[in-house]
Short mmCIF file of C-alpha atoms in Angstrom, two decimals:
data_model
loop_
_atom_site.label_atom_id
_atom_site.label_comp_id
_atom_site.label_asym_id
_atom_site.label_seq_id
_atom_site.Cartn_x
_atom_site.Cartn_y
_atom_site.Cartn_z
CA UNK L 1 1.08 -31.21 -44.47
CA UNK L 2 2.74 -32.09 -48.09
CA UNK L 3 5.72 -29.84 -49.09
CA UNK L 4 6.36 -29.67 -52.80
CA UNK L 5 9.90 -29.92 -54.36
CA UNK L 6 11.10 -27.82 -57.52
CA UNK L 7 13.95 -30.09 -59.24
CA UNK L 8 16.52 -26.75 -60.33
CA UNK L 9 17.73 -27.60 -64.13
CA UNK L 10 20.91 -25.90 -63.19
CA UNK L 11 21.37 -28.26 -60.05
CA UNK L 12 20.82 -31.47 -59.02
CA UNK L 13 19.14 -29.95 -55.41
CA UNK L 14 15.51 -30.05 -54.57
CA UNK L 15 14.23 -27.28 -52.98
CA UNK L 16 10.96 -26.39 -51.32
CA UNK L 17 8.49 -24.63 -53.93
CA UNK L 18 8.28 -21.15 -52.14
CA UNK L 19 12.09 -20.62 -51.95
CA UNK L 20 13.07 -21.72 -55.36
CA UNK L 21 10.58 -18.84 -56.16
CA UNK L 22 12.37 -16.51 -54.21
CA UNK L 23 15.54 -17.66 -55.37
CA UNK L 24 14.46 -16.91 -59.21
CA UNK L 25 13.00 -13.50 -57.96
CA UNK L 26 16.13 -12.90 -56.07
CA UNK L 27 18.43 -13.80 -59.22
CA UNK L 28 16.40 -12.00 -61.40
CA UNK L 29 16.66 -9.06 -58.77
CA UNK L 30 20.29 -8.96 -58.89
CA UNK L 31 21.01 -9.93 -61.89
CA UNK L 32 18.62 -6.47 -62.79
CA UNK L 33 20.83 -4.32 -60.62
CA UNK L 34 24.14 -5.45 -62.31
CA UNK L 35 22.84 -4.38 -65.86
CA UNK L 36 21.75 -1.24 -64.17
CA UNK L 37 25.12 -1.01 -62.21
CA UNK L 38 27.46 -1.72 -65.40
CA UNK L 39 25.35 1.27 -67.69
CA UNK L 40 25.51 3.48 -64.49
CA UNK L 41 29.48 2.68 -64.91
CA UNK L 42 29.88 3.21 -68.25
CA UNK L 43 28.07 6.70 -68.17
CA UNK L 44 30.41 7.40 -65.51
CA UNK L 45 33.09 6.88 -67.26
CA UNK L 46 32.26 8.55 -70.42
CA UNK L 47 31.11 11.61 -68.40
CA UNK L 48 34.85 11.61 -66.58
CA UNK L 49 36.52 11.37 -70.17
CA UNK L 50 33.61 14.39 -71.19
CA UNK L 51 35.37 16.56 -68.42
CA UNK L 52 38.95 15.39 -68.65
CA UNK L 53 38.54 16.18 -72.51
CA UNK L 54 37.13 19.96 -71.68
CA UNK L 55 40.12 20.51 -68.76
CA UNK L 56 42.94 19.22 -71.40
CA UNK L 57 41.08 22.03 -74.10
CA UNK L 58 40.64 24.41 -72.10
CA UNK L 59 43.04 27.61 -73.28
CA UNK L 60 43.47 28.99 -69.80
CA UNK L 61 45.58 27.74 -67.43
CA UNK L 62 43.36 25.74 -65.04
CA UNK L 63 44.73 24.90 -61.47
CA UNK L 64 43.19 22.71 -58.87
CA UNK L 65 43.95 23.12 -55.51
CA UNK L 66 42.91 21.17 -52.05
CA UNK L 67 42.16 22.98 -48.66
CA UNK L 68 45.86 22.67 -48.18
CA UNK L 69 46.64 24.24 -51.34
CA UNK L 70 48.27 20.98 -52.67
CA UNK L 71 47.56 20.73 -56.82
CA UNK L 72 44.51 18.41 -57.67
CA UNK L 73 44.60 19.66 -61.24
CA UNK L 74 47.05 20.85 -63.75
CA UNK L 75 45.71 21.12 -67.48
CA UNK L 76 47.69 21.26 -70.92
CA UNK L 77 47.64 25.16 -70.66
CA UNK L 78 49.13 25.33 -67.02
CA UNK L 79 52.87 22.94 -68.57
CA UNK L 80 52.49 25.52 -71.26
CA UNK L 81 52.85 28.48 -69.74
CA UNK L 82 54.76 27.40 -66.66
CA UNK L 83 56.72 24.90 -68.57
CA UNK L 84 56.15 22.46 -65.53
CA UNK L 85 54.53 18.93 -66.14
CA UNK L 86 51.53 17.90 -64.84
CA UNK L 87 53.85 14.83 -63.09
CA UNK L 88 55.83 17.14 -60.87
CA UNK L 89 53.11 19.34 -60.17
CA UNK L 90 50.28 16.97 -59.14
CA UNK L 91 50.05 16.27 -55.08
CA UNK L 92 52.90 19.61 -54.73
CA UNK L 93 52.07 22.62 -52.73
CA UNK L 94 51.52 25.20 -55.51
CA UNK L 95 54.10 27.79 -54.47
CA UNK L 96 56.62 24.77 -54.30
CA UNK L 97 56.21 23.49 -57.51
CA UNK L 98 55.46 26.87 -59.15
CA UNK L 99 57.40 29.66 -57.07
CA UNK L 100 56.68 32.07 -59.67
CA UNK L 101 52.68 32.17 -60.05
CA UNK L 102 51.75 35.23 -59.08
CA UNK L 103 48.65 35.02 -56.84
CA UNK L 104 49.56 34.78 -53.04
CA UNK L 105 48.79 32.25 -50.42
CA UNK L 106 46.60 35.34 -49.27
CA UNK L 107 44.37 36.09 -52.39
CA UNK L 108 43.11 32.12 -51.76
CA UNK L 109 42.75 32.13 -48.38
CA UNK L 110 40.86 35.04 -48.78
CA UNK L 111 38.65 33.32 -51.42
CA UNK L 112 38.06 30.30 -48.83
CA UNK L 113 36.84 32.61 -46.02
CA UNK L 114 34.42 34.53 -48.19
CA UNK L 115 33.19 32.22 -50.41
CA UNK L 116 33.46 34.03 -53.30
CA UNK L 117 34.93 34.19 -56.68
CA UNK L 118 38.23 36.60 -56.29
CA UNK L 119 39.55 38.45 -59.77
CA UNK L 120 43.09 39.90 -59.99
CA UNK L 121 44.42 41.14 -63.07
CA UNK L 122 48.36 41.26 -62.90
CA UNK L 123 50.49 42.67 -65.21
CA UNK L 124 54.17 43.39 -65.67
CA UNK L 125 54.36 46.48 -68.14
CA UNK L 126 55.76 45.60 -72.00
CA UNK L 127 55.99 41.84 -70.44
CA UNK L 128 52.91 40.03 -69.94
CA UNK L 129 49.34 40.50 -68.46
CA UNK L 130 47.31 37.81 -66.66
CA UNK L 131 43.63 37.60 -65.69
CA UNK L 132 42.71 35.53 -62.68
CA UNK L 133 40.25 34.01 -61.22
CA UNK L 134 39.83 31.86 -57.99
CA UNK L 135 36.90 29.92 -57.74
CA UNK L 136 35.94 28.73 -53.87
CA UNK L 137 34.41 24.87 -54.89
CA UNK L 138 32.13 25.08 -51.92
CA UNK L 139 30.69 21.56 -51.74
CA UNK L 140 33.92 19.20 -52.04
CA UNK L 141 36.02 18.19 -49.05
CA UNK L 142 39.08 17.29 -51.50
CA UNK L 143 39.30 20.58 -53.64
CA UNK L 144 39.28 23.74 -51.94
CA UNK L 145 39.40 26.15 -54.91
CA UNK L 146 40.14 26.08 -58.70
CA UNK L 147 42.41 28.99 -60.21
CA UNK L 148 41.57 29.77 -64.01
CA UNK L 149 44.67 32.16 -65.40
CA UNK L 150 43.89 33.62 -68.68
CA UNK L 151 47.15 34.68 -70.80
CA UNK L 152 46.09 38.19 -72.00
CA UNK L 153 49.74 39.25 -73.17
CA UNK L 154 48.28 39.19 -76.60
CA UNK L 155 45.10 40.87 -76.15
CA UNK L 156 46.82 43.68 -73.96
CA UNK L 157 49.66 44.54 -76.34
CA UNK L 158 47.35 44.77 -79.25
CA UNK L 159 45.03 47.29 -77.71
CA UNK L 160 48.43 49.54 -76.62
CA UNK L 161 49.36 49.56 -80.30
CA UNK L 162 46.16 50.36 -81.56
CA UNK L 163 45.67 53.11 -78.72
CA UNK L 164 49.39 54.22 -80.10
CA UNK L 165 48.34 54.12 -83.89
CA UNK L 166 45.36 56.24 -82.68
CA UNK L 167 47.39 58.91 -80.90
CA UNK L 168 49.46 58.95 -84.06
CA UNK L 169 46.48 59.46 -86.25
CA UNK L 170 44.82 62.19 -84.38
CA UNK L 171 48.64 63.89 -84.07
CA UNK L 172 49.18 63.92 -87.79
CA UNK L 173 45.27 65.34 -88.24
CA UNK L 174 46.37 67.67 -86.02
CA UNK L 175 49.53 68.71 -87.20
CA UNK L 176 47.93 68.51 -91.25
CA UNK L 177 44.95 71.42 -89.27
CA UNK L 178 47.22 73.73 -87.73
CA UNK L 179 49.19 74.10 -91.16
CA UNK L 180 46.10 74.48 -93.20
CA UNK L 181 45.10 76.96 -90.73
CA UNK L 182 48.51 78.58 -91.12
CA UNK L 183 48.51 78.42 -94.63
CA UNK L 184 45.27 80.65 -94.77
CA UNK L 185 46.51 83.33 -92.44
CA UNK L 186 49.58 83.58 -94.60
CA UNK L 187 47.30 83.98 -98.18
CA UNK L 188 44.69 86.03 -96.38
CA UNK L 189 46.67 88.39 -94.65
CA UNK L 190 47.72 92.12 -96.48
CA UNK L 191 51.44 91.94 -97.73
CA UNK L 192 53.40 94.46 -96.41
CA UNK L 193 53.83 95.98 -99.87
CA UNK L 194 50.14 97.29 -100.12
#
């Protein structure tokens, strides 16, 4: 029985024929699922900087929140409006680090149990009016739900004025009828003289 020796280039070693072969395939192997694991990576990481980018655009106020209702996330919009940075929110129980959001510890838990998007619209009369949504994230074990709180302030006091500038148009039609109307009874009715 003859065993034949491969002299490696790389090494000074001999090894038997069949497991420098397997070596080379086994190099070649790896070296094949590094390339794959390092594009894999990259793609990764441009996909997280894909979503971080749409979060930090976003123009609602996005909130992340775990199953303990600790903040996960806390876009550009959210220090906006609540004027509190994403620092000192991040890892803080919401109602903590924002006592004044106005959804309730109730309106999420409720969204947990059911599994199902919950929509309150808040407003505080001539102030400011909020739509929000809580979003259940049903697959994660980190995030529990995601609150998306649209600033409608705008929007709301613009439709009151127009409604207003419409009240006042159909009240000045109105009034401009009723003395056209008054008008002709007072030209079409006999004078007292005849």
């Amino acid at each position: 029985l003859s065993i034949l020796f491969l002299l490696e280039k790389s090494t000074e070693m001999c090894l038997p024929l069949g497991l420098a072969e397997k070596l080379s395939e086994t190099n070649n192997a790896l070296e094949s699922e590094v390339k794959k694991h390092l594009t894999t990576s990259r793609q990764l990481k441009k996909s997280e900087a894909y979503i971080a980018e749409v979060l930090s655009s976003m123009p609602l106020m996005l909130i992340g929140l775990d199953k303990k209702n600790r903040i996960t996330q806390w876009n550009p919009k959210a220090e906006e409006i609540s004027g509190i940075s994403k620092k000192n929110a991040m890892g803080q129980y919401l109602w903590d680090a924002y006592p004044d959001i106005t959804v309730s510890p109730e309106k999420i838990a409720e969204a947990q149990k059911r599994q199902t998007t919950v929509s309150i619209n808040y407003s505080q009369k001539g102030q400011y009016h909020f739509d929000i949504l809580i979003y259940p994230l049903r697959e994660s074990s980190k995030t529990g739900v995601v609150l998306l709180i649209d600033d409608i302030t705008l929007r709301e006091n613009s439709e009151t004025q127009l409604i207003q500038k419409d009240k006042m148009s159909l009240m000045v039609e109105l009034a401009s009828i009723m003395a056209h109307e008054v008008n002709c009874l007072l030209y079409t009715s006999p004078s007292p003289r005849d």
